């Protein structure tokens, strides 16, 4: 097993604060806090600062101003540096009751300059509030309430975000959540509920900027766009830059000339133009997201091929395995699909056992995942699907969406394949426990995604928690700081490659996926993601074949129930090289 280190998010913050307190200059202190001692990109985290704070950083950097540690001082000529809400550096002349004091610096001869910066910050803020007022004045009270409810809907069904308008936090991140209550109740203590009870004239200025900004973001092309600016200031000026960067990137990909008129366009015009180009980019190249597991910021990136090209890519290692183990002469997608349908039919008719180690759907899935895990040097490789796919098809055909949304976790399936080195070094009981622990979380993911495929059944799906099913693959680094399971195992680097399954005429997004995990600090590269996407196309042939054969036969069919006892038995046999049995 790779060497791992144990450090929680709170421990990392405490270490970074102590590092900052022990620096000599204010600029070093700011850098250490923003990057959490080098774990985050400074350029991205710099965007979490207000205009005033950004200018203060430039000032203290240029003149190398001295910094005093956190000892208490009572001086009206001091600028204080705090870390608040586990998220944010706060630079202020006023001592704060909440947050961790990092230190302070003497203002002295910089008083006039700092006062001017503070005033400029206020002028910029009021200018944005005025623009928001102009926008909202063109909409009725009911239309504004509808906007707020749309924003709440998107925020409820996307991954956690934390955004700032000046120093006001807007977050749906677990204990920091102040946007909406759990279980879709109404509670005026939460921002997005309270705003629907007030006239626009009674809104706080920061709330106007937040709502207008998110409204524009969600218009720009993808339901989860706000995740791309996690832990940053959300202002109208920052949105102009965001949309202009997107526009430039998309035009480069599409080989379109830049239109001079775009920069002078309104925010709404920019948002809609970016949305239009985003749709074309998705047809041209594969989009993935690079995720920082600490800040949870998701950066949009691109692979130099489209979906059609991906579907034609072959993998020599995998196809050699399919030829050697399953006798596929031409181990392409269509041959794999036909083999999978044949295996399902043979299992349904009793010709082979579903738990055959060498000739079954399970054996096929295991071999694909194992080959990918080895190729990408992953510690664990796994895949989600559905347990009794025949029962699911029946519910779908009967349009029993409420029953589908009510399915329990055990109705879903996730198969875990640890690497050979992990399996050989861990005691079987511990290995089995790890596999079941990972699978439990993945079953919850499946349960959490499924309602998002039935958006037209609003009355049904809004009665329970769900996320929009992911459609873009991603690479995550520094993933070991928030999720309890990741912290315990030091799961630091991950890949997720979701894929849809079609049942009759219904497309079910993220009904299956492949996921890879590395313990320790070895980061996944784009080449690993591409391998994962290629293998996902192969595994898709297997899962789609299962669905099509079972749907055609109109019968029940279940995958193996992968519980702790199953993993113990399987890996006990793996540890016995002379074992002759082909069934476990």
Coordinates of C-alpha atoms in Angstrom, one line a residue:
X1 CA 0.0 0.0 0.0
X2 CA 1.2 3.5 -0.8
X3 CA 2.4 5.6 2.1
X4 CA -0.4 7.9 3.3
X5 CA -0.6 10.9 5.6
X6 CA -3.5 11.8 7.9
X7 CA -4.5 15.5 8.0
X8 CA -8.1 16.8 8.2
X9 CA -9.3 20.1 6.7
X10 CA -9.4 21.7 10.1
X11 CA -5.8 20.5 10.8
X12 CA -4.7 22.0 7.4
X13 CA -6.3 25.3 8.2
X14 CA -4.7 25.4 11.7
X15 CA -1.3 24.7 10.2
X16 CA -1.7 27.4 7.6
X17 CA -2.7 30.0 10.1
X18 CA 0.3 29.1 12.3
X19 CA 2.5 29.3 9.2
X20 CA 1.1 32.8 8.4
X21 CA 1.5 34.0 12.0
X22 CA 5.2 33.2 11.8
X23 CA 6.0 35.2 8.7
X24 CA 7.7 38.6 8.6
X25 CA 5.8 40.3 5.8
X26 CA 2.1 40.8 5.3
X27 CA 2.3 39.6 1.6
X28 CA 3.7 36.2 2.8
X29 CA 1.0 35.9 5.4
X30 CA -1.7 36.6 2.7
X31 CA -0.1 34.0 0.3
X32 CA 0.0 31.3 3.0
X33 CA -3.6 31.8 4.0
X34 CA -5.0 32.0 0.5
X35 CA -3.1 28.9 -0.7
X36 CA -3.4 27.0 2.6
X37 CA 0.4 26.7 2.8
X38 CA 0.7 25.9 -0.9
X39 CA -2.2 23.5 -1.4
X40 CA -4.3 25.9 -3.5
X41 CA -3.5 28.0 -6.6
X42 CA -2.9 31.6 -5.5
X43 CA -4.3 33.1 -8.7
X44 CA -7.7 31.4 -8.1
X45 CA -7.9 32.0 -4.4
X46 CA -6.9 35.7 -4.9
X47 CA -10.4 36.0 -6.4
X48 CA -11.9 35.4 -3.0
X49 CA -10.7 38.8 -1.9
X50 CA -12.6 42.0 -2.2
X51 CA -11.3 44.8 -4.4
X52 CA -10.0 46.5 -1.2
X53 CA -8.2 43.4 -0.1
X54 CA -6.7 42.8 -3.5
X55 CA -5.3 46.3 -3.6
X56 CA -4.0 46.0 0.0
X57 CA -2.1 42.8 -1.1
X58 CA -0.5 44.8 -4.0
X59 CA 0.4 47.6 -1.7
X60 CA 2.0 45.4 1.0
X61 CA 3.8 43.3 -1.6
X62 CA 5.3 46.3 -3.4
X63 CA 6.6 47.9 -0.2
X64 CA 7.3 44.6 1.7
X65 CA 5.4 45.8 4.7
X66 CA 6.1 44.1 8.0
X67 CA 3.6 41.8 9.7
X68 CA 3.1 41.2 13.4
X69 CA 1.8 37.8 14.7
X70 CA -1.5 37.3 16.4
X71 CA -0.8 38.8 19.8
X72 CA -3.6 41.1 20.9
X73 CA -3.0 44.7 20.2
X74 CA -5.3 47.6 20.7
X75 CA -4.3 50.3 18.2
X76 CA -6.5 52.3 15.9
X77 CA -3.6 52.5 13.4
X78 CA -3.6 48.8 12.7
X79 CA -4.9 46.7 9.8
X80 CA -6.0 43.3 11.1
X81 CA -5.9 40.0 9.2
X82 CA -8.5 37.3 10.1
X83 CA -9.5 33.9 8.8
X84 CA -13.2 33.4 9.0
X85 CA -15.8 30.7 8.3
X86 CA -13.1 28.2 7.4
X87 CA -13.2 29.8 4.0
X88 CA -12.1 33.5 3.9
X89 CA -9.3 35.9 4.6
X90 CA -10.7 39.1 6.0
X91 CA -8.6 42.3 6.1
X92 CA -10.1 45.1 8.2
X93 CA -9.4 48.0 10.6
X94 CA -12.0 46.7 13.0
X95 CA -11.3 43.9 15.5
X96 CA -13.7 40.9 15.0
X97 CA -15.4 38.7 17.6
X98 CA -15.4 35.8 15.3
X99 CA -12.7 34.1 13.3
X100 CA -9.0 33.5 13.9
X101 CA -6.7 36.5 14.2
X102 CA -3.7 35.9 12.1
X103 CA -1.9 39.2 12.8
X104 CA -1.8 42.8 12.0
X105 CA 0.3 45.6 10.3
X106 CA 0.9 49.2 11.1
X107 CA -0.9 51.6 8.8
X108 CA 1.3 54.7 9.6
X109 CA 2.0 56.7 6.5
X110 CA -0.3 54.6 4.3
X111 CA -3.4 56.0 6.0
X112 CA -4.5 58.1 3.1
X113 CA -3.9 55.4 0.5
X114 CA -5.8 52.8 2.5
X115 CA -8.7 55.2 3.1
X116 CA -8.8 55.9 -0.7
X117 CA -8.9 52.2 -1.4
X118 CA -11.7 51.6 1.0
X119 CA -13.7 54.4 -0.6
X120 CA -13.1 53.1 -4.1
X121 CA -14.3 49.7 -2.9
X122 CA -17.6 51.3 -1.7
X123 CA -18.0 53.2 -5.0
X124 CA -17.6 50.0 -7.0
X125 CA -20.0 48.2 -4.8
X126 CA -22.7 50.9 -5.1
X127 CA -22.3 51.0 -8.9
X128 CA -23.1 47.3 -9.0
X129 CA -26.1 47.7 -6.7
X130 CA -27.4 50.4 -9.1
X131 CA -27.0 48.0 -12.0
X132 CA -28.9 45.3 -10.1
X133 CA -31.7 47.8 -9.2
X134 CA -32.0 48.7 -12.9
X135 CA -32.3 45.0 -13.8
X136 CA -34.9 44.2 -11.1
X137 CA -37.0 47.3 -11.9
X138 CA -37.8 45.7 -15.2
X139 CA -39.4 42.7 -13.5
X140 CA -42.5 42.2 -11.4
X141 CA -42.4 41.0 -7.8
X142 CA -43.7 37.6 -8.9
X143 CA -41.0 37.4 -11.6
X144 CA -38.3 38.1 -9.1
X145 CA -39.7 35.5 -6.7
X146 CA -39.6 33.0 -9.6
X147 CA -35.9 33.9 -10.2
X148 CA -35.1 33.3 -6.6
X149 CA -36.9 29.9 -6.6
X150 CA -35.1 28.9 -9.8
X151 CA -31.8 29.7 -8.1
X152 CA -32.8 27.8 -5.0
X153 CA -33.7 24.8 -7.2
X154 CA -30.3 24.8 -8.9
X155 CA -28.4 25.2 -5.6
X156 CA -30.4 22.4 -4.0
X157 CA -29.4 19.9 -6.7
X158 CA -25.8 20.7 -7.3
X159 CA -22.6 20.0 -5.3
X160 CA -21.7 22.4 -2.4
X161 CA -20.6 25.9 -3.2
X162 CA -19.5 28.9 -1.1
X163 CA -19.5 32.3 -2.7
X164 CA -18.9 35.8 -1.3
X165 CA -20.3 39.2 -2.0
X166 CA -17.9 41.4 -0.1
X167 CA -17.7 39.6 3.3
X168 CA -21.2 38.0 3.2
X169 CA -21.1 34.3 2.7
X170 CA -23.6 32.4 0.5
X171 CA -23.2 28.7 0.9
X172 CA -24.9 25.3 0.7
X173 CA -21.8 23.6 2.1
X174 CA -22.9 21.4 5.0
X175 CA -22.6 23.3 8.3
X176 CA -22.0 26.6 6.4
X177 CA -25.4 26.3 4.6
X178 CA -27.4 29.5 4.8
X179 CA -29.3 29.3 1.5
X180 CA -32.1 26.9 2.1
X181 CA -33.3 24.4 4.8
X182 CA -33.1 20.6 4.5
X183 CA -36.0 18.5 3.1
X184 CA -37.4 21.4 1.0
X185 CA -39.1 23.0 3.9
X186 CA -39.6 26.8 4.1
X187 CA -37.6 28.6 6.8
X188 CA -37.2 32.4 6.7
X189 CA -33.8 32.1 8.5
X190 CA -32.4 30.9 5.2
X191 CA -31.5 33.6 2.6
X192 CA -33.3 32.1 -0.5
X193 CA -36.5 31.5 1.5
X194 CA -36.4 34.9 3.2
X195 CA -36.0 36.8 -0.1
X196 CA -39.3 35.5 -1.4
X197 CA -41.1 37.2 1.5
X198 CA -39.6 40.6 0.9
X199 CA -40.0 43.3 -1.7
X200 CA -36.9 44.0 -3.7
X201 CA -36.6 47.4 -1.9
X202 CA -36.0 45.5 1.4
X203 CA -33.3 43.2 0.1
X204 CA -29.7 43.7 1.4
X205 CA -27.4 45.1 -1.3
X206 CA -25.3 42.0 -1.3
X207 CA -28.4 39.8 -1.8
X208 CA -29.2 41.8 -5.0
X209 CA -25.8 41.2 -6.4
X210 CA -25.8 37.5 -5.5
X211 CA -29.2 36.7 -7.0
X212 CA -28.6 38.7 -10.2
X213 CA -25.1 37.1 -10.6
X214 CA -26.3 33.5 -10.1
X215 CA -29.3 34.1 -12.4
X216 CA -26.8 35.1 -15.1
X217 CA -24.5 32.2 -14.4
X218 CA -27.2 29.6 -14.6
X219 CA -28.2 31.1 -18.0
X220 CA -24.7 30.6 -19.4
X221 CA -24.8 26.9 -20.4
X222 CA -24.8 24.3 -17.6
X223 CA -26.8 23.7 -14.5
X224 CA -23.7 23.5 -12.3
X225 CA -21.9 26.6 -13.6
X226 CA -21.6 28.2 -10.2
X227 CA -19.3 25.3 -9.1
X228 CA -16.6 26.8 -11.3
X229 CA -16.3 29.9 -9.1
X230 CA -16.4 28.2 -5.8
X231 CA -14.8 30.2 -2.9
X232 CA -14.6 33.4 -4.9
X233 CA -16.2 36.8 -4.9
X234 CA -19.2 36.9 -7.1
X235 CA -19.6 40.4 -8.5
X236 CA -20.8 41.9 -11.8
X237 CA -17.3 42.9 -12.7
X238 CA -16.0 39.4 -12.0
X239 CA -18.8 38.0 -14.2
X240 CA -17.7 40.2 -17.1
X241 CA -14.3 38.7 -16.8
X242 CA -15.6 35.2 -16.4
X243 CA -17.8 35.4 -19.5
X244 CA -15.1 37.1 -21.6
X245 CA -12.7 34.3 -20.7
X246 CA -15.2 31.6 -21.6
X247 CA -16.0 33.4 -24.9
X248 CA -12.3 33.6 -25.8
X249 CA -11.7 29.9 -25.0
X250 CA -14.8 28.7 -26.8
X251 CA -14.0 30.8 -29.9
X252 CA -10.5 29.3 -30.0
X253 CA -11.9 25.8 -29.8
X254 CA -14.5 26.5 -32.5
X255 CA -12.0 28.4 -34.7
X256 CA -14.3 31.5 -34.6
X257 CA -13.0 35.1 -34.8
X258 CA -13.5 37.2 -31.7
X259 CA -16.2 39.7 -32.2
X260 CA -15.2 43.2 -30.9
X261 CA -18.9 43.9 -29.9
X262 CA -18.8 41.1 -27.3
X263 CA -16.7 43.0 -24.8
X264 CA -19.1 45.9 -24.9
X265 CA -22.2 43.7 -24.5
X266 CA -24.4 43.5 -21.4
X267 CA -24.0 40.7 -18.9
X268 CA -27.2 39.1 -20.1
X269 CA -26.0 39.2 -23.7
X270 CA -22.6 37.7 -22.7
X271 CA -24.3 35.0 -20.7
X272 CA -26.6 33.9 -23.6
X273 CA -23.7 34.0 -26.1
X274 CA -21.6 31.9 -23.9
X275 CA -24.5 29.4 -23.5
X276 CA -24.8 29.2 -27.3
X277 CA -21.1 28.6 -27.8
X278 CA -20.9 26.1 -25.0
X279 CA -23.5 23.9 -26.8
X280 CA -21.3 23.9 -29.9
X281 CA -18.2 23.2 -27.9
X282 CA -19.8 20.1 -26.4
X283 CA -20.3 18.8 -29.9
X284 CA -16.7 19.5 -30.9
X285 CA -14.6 18.3 -28.0
X286 CA -14.9 16.4 -24.8
X287 CA -15.3 18.6 -21.8
X288 CA -14.1 17.5 -18.4
X289 CA -13.7 19.3 -15.0
X290 CA -10.5 19.5 -13.0
X291 CA -11.6 19.6 -9.3
X292 CA -9.7 20.8 -6.3
X293 CA -10.8 18.7 -3.4
X294 CA -10.1 21.4 -0.8
X295 CA -11.7 24.5 -2.4
X296 CA -14.2 22.3 -4.4
X297 CA -13.6 24.6 -7.4
X298 CA -14.3 22.9 -10.7
X299 CA -12.3 24.2 -13.6
X300 CA -13.6 23.5 -17.1
X301 CA -11.0 21.7 -19.4
X302 CA -11.0 20.1 -22.8
X303 CA -9.8 16.9 -24.4
X304 CA -8.8 17.2 -28.1
X305 CA -11.4 14.8 -29.4
X306 CA -15.2 14.5 -29.6
X307 CA -17.6 11.8 -28.5
X308 CA -17.7 10.2 -31.9
X309 CA -13.9 9.9 -32.0
X310 CA -13.9 8.5 -28.4
X311 CA -16.3 5.8 -29.5
X312 CA -13.9 4.6 -32.1
X313 CA -10.8 4.5 -29.9
X314 CA -9.4 1.0 -29.2
X315 CA -7.3 -0.2 -26.3
X316 CA -4.8 -2.9 -27.1
X317 CA -4.4 -4.1 -23.5
X318 CA -8.1 -4.5 -23.0
X319 CA -8.7 -6.2 -26.3
X320 CA -5.9 -8.6 -25.7
X321 CA -7.5 -9.5 -22.4
X322 CA -10.9 -10.0 -24.1
X323 CA -9.3 -12.3 -26.7
X324 CA -7.4 -14.4 -24.2
X325 CA -10.0 -14.7 -21.5
X326 CA -13.3 -14.6 -23.5
X327 CA -12.3 -15.8 -26.9
X328 CA -13.3 -12.6 -28.7
X329 CA -11.4 -12.7 -32.1
X330 CA -12.4 -9.2 -32.9
X331 CA -12.6 -7.6 -29.5
X332 CA -14.3 -4.4 -30.6
X333 CA -17.4 -2.7 -29.2
X334 CA -19.9 -4.6 -31.2
X335 CA -18.3 -8.0 -30.4
X336 CA -18.3 -7.1 -26.7
X337 CA -21.9 -6.1 -26.9
X338 CA -22.9 -9.4 -28.5
X339 CA -20.8 -11.4 -26.1
X340 CA -22.5 -9.6 -23.2
X341 CA -26.0 -10.3 -24.5
X342 CA -25.0 -14.0 -25.0
X343 CA -23.8 -14.2 -21.4
X344 CA -27.0 -12.7 -20.0
X345 CA -29.1 -15.1 -22.1
X346 CA -27.0 -18.1 -20.8
X347 CA -27.4 -17.0 -17.3
X348 CA -31.1 -16.5 -17.7
X349 CA -31.5 -20.0 -19.2
X350 CA -29.3 -21.6 -16.6
X351 CA -26.5 -22.5 -19.1
X352 CA -23.9 -20.8 -16.9
X353 CA -23.8 -19.5 -13.3
X354 CA -23.9 -15.8 -12.7
X355 CA -21.0 -16.2 -10.3
X356 CA -18.7 -18.1 -12.6
X357 CA -15.2 -16.7 -12.1
X358 CA -14.3 -17.0 -15.8
X359 CA -17.4 -16.9 -18.0
X360 CA -20.1 -14.6 -16.8
X361 CA -21.2 -10.9 -16.8
X362 CA -19.4 -10.5 -13.4
X363 CA -16.2 -12.0 -14.8
X364 CA -16.4 -9.6 -17.8
X365 CA -17.0 -6.5 -15.6
X366 CA -14.2 -7.6 -13.2
X367 CA -11.7 -8.1 -16.0
X368 CA -12.4 -4.7 -17.6
X369 CA -12.1 -2.9 -14.3
X370 CA -9.0 -4.8 -13.3
X371 CA -7.2 -4.1 -16.6
X372 CA -8.0 -0.4 -16.3
X373 CA -6.9 -0.2 -12.7
X374 CA -3.6 -1.8 -13.6
X375 CA -3.1 0.4 -16.6
X376 CA -3.7 3.6 -14.6
X377 CA -1.8 2.5 -11.5
X378 CA -4.9 2.9 -9.4
X379 CA -5.4 1.5 -6.0
X380 CA -9.1 0.9 -6.5
X381 CA -11.3 0.8 -9.6
X382 CA -15.1 0.5 -9.4
X383 CA -18.3 0.9 -11.3
X384 CA -21.9 1.7 -10.4
X385 CA -25.0 0.1 -12.0
X386 CA -28.4 -1.3 -10.9
X387 CA -28.9 -4.5 -9.0
X388 CA -32.2 -6.0 -10.4
X389 CA -32.3 -4.3 -13.8
X390 CA -35.4 -6.3 -14.8
X391 CA -37.4 -4.8 -11.9
X392 CA -36.2 -1.3 -12.9
X393 CA -37.2 -1.7 -16.5
X394 CA -40.7 -2.8 -15.4
X395 CA -41.1 0.2 -13.2
X396 CA -40.0 2.5 -16.0
X397 CA -42.3 1.0 -18.5
X398 CA -45.2 1.4 -16.1
X399 CA -44.1 5.1 -15.6
X400 CA -43.9 4.5 -11.8
X401 CA -41.5 7.3 -11.3
X402 CA -42.6 7.7 -7.6
X403 CA -41.7 4.1 -7.0
X404 CA -38.3 4.5 -8.8
X405 CA -37.5 7.5 -6.6
X406 CA -38.5 5.5 -3.5
X407 CA -36.1 2.6 -4.3
X408 CA -33.7 1.9 -1.5
X409 CA -29.9 1.9 -1.7
X410 CA -29.7 -1.9 -1.9
X411 CA -31.6 -1.7 -5.2
X412 CA -28.5 -0.3 -6.7
X413 CA -25.2 -2.0 -7.4
X414 CA -21.5 -1.1 -7.2
X415 CA -18.6 -3.5 -7.8
X416 CA -15.2 -2.7 -6.3
X417 CA -11.9 -4.0 -7.7
X418 CA -8.9 -3.3 -5.4
X419 CA -5.5 -3.4 -7.1
X420 CA -3.5 -6.6 -6.7
X421 CA -0.9 -4.9 -4.5
X422 CA -3.7 -3.6 -2.2
X423 CA -5.4 -7.0 -2.0
X424 CA -2.2 -8.8 -1.2
X425 CA -1.1 -6.4 1.6
X426 CA -4.5 -6.0 3.4
X427 CA -6.0 -8.7 5.5
X428 CA -9.1 -10.2 3.7
X429 CA -11.5 -8.9 6.4
X430 CA -10.2 -5.4 6.2
X431 CA -10.2 -5.5 2.4
X432 CA -13.8 -6.6 2.4
X433 CA -14.8 -3.9 4.8
X434 CA -13.1 -1.3 2.7
X435 CA -14.9 -2.5 -0.5
X436 CA -18.3 -2.4 1.3
X437 CA -17.6 1.0 2.7
X438 CA -16.7 2.4 -0.8
X439 CA -19.7 0.7 -2.3
X440 CA -22.1 2.1 0.3
X441 CA -21.2 5.6 -0.7
X442 CA -21.5 4.8 -4.4
X443 CA -25.0 3.2 -3.8
X444 CA -26.0 6.5 -2.2
X445 CA -24.7 8.4 -5.3
X446 CA -26.8 6.2 -7.5
X447 CA -29.9 6.8 -5.3
X448 CA -29.0 10.5 -5.3
X449 CA -28.8 10.9 -9.0
X450 CA -31.8 9.0 -10.3
X451 CA -34.6 11.5 -9.7
X452 CA -32.6 14.1 -11.8
X453 CA -33.5 12.0 -14.9
X454 CA -37.2 12.8 -14.4
X455 CA -37.3 16.5 -14.4
X456 CA -40.8 16.6 -15.9
X457 CA -42.2 14.8 -12.8
X458 CA -41.7 17.9 -10.6
X459 CA -44.3 17.1 -8.0
X460 CA -42.6 13.7 -7.4
X461 CA -38.9 14.4 -7.5
X462 CA -39.1 17.6 -5.4
X463 CA -40.2 15.5 -2.4
X464 CA -36.8 14.2 -1.9
X465 CA -33.1 15.1 -2.0
X466 CA -31.2 14.6 -5.3
X467 CA -28.4 16.0 -7.4
X468 CA -28.4 16.6 -11.1
X469 CA -26.8 13.4 -12.5
X470 CA -23.3 14.3 -13.7
X471 CA -22.7 14.3 -17.4
X472 CA -19.1 15.5 -17.5
X473 CA -16.1 13.4 -16.4
X474 CA -13.7 14.8 -13.9
X475 CA -10.3 14.5 -12.2
X476 CA -10.0 15.4 -8.5
X477 CA -6.9 16.1 -6.6
X478 CA -6.4 16.9 -2.9
X479 CA -9.6 14.9 -2.2
X480 CA -8.7 13.7 1.3
X481 CA -9.7 16.7 3.4
X482 CA -13.5 16.9 3.5
X483 CA -15.2 13.5 3.0
X484 CA -14.9 11.2 6.1
X485 CA -14.1 8.1 4.1
X486 CA -11.5 10.0 2.0
X487 CA -9.9 11.3 5.2
X488 CA -9.7 7.8 6.8
X489 CA -8.2 6.1 3.7
X490 CA -6.2 9.2 2.4
X491 CA -8.1 9.0 -0.9
X492 CA -6.4 11.9 -2.4
X493 CA -6.8 11.5 -6.2
X494 CA -9.9 10.4 -8.1
X495 CA -11.3 10.0 -11.6
X496 CA -15.0 9.8 -12.4
X497 CA -16.3 8.9 -15.9
X498 CA -20.2 8.9 -15.9
X499 CA -22.2 7.4 -18.8
X500 CA -25.9 7.2 -19.7
X501 CA -27.9 4.1 -20.3
X502 CA -30.9 4.0 -22.6
X503 CA -34.0 1.9 -21.7
X504 CA -36.5 1.9 -24.5
X505 CA -36.6 5.6 -25.4
X506 CA -35.5 6.9 -22.0
X507 CA -32.0 8.2 -21.5
X508 CA -30.8 7.8 -17.9
X509 CA -27.8 10.0 -17.3
X510 CA -25.1 8.7 -14.9
X511 CA -26.9 5.4 -14.6
X512 CA -23.4 3.8 -14.8
X513 CA -19.9 5.0 -14.4
X514 CA -16.3 4.0 -13.8
X515 CA -14.3 5.5 -11.0
X516 CA -10.6 5.3 -10.1
X517 CA -8.9 6.1 -6.8
X518 CA -5.3 6.6 -5.8
X519 CA -4.1 6.8 -2.2
X520 CA -1.3 9.1 -1.5
X521 CA -0.1 12.0 -3.6
X522 CA 0.3 10.6 -7.1
X523 CA -1.9 12.9 -9.2
X524 CA -4.0 11.6 -12.2
X525 CA -3.1 13.0 -15.6
X526 CA -5.2 13.7 -18.6
X527 CA -4.0 10.5 -20.2
X528 CA -5.4 8.5 -17.2
X529 CA -8.8 10.3 -17.7
X530 CA -8.7 9.4 -21.4
X531 CA -8.0 5.8 -20.6
X532 CA -10.9 5.8 -18.2
X533 CA -13.3 7.3 -20.9
X534 CA -12.2 4.7 -23.4
X535 CA -12.8 1.8 -20.9
X536 CA -16.1 3.4 -20.0
X537 CA -17.2 3.0 -23.6
X538 CA -16.3 -0.7 -23.5
X539 CA -18.1 -1.2 -20.1
X540 CA -21.1 0.7 -21.5
X541 CA -21.4 -2.1 -24.2
X542 CA -21.7 -4.6 -21.4
X543 CA -24.3 -2.7 -19.3
X544 CA -26.3 -1.6 -22.3
X545 CA -26.3 -5.2 -23.6
X546 CA -27.7 -6.4 -20.2
X547 CA -30.5 -3.8 -20.4
X548 CA -31.4 -4.7 -24.0
X549 CA -31.4 -8.4 -23.5
X550 CA -33.4 -8.2 -20.3
X551 CA -35.8 -5.7 -21.8
X552 CA -36.3 -7.9 -24.9
X553 CA -36.9 -11.0 -22.7
X554 CA -39.1 -8.9 -20.4
X555 CA -37.8 -10.8 -17.4
X556 CA -36.1 -10.4 -14.1
X557 CA -32.3 -10.3 -13.9
X558 CA -30.0 -9.4 -11.0
X559 CA -26.4 -8.8 -10.6
X560 CA -24.4 -10.4 -7.8
X561 CA -25.1 -8.9 -4.4
X562 CA -21.6 -7.7 -3.5
X563 CA -21.7 -7.7 0.3
X564 CA -18.9 -8.2 2.9
X565 CA -19.2 -12.0 2.9
X566 CA -19.0 -12.1 -0.9
X567 CA -15.7 -10.1 -0.9
X568 CA -14.3 -12.2 2.0
X569 CA -15.0 -15.4 0.0
X570 CA -13.8 -14.0 -3.3
X571 CA -10.4 -12.7 -2.0
X572 CA -9.9 -15.8 0.2
X573 CA -10.0 -17.8 -3.0
X574 CA -7.7 -15.3 -4.7
X575 CA -5.2 -15.9 -1.9
X576 CA -5.4 -19.7 -2.6
X577 CA -3.5 -20.2 -5.9
X578 CA -4.3 -23.9 -6.1
X579 CA -8.1 -23.4 -5.8
X580 CA -9.7 -25.3 -8.7
X581 CA -13.3 -24.1 -8.4
X582 CA -14.6 -21.8 -11.1
X583 CA -17.7 -20.8 -9.0
X584 CA -17.6 -18.9 -5.7

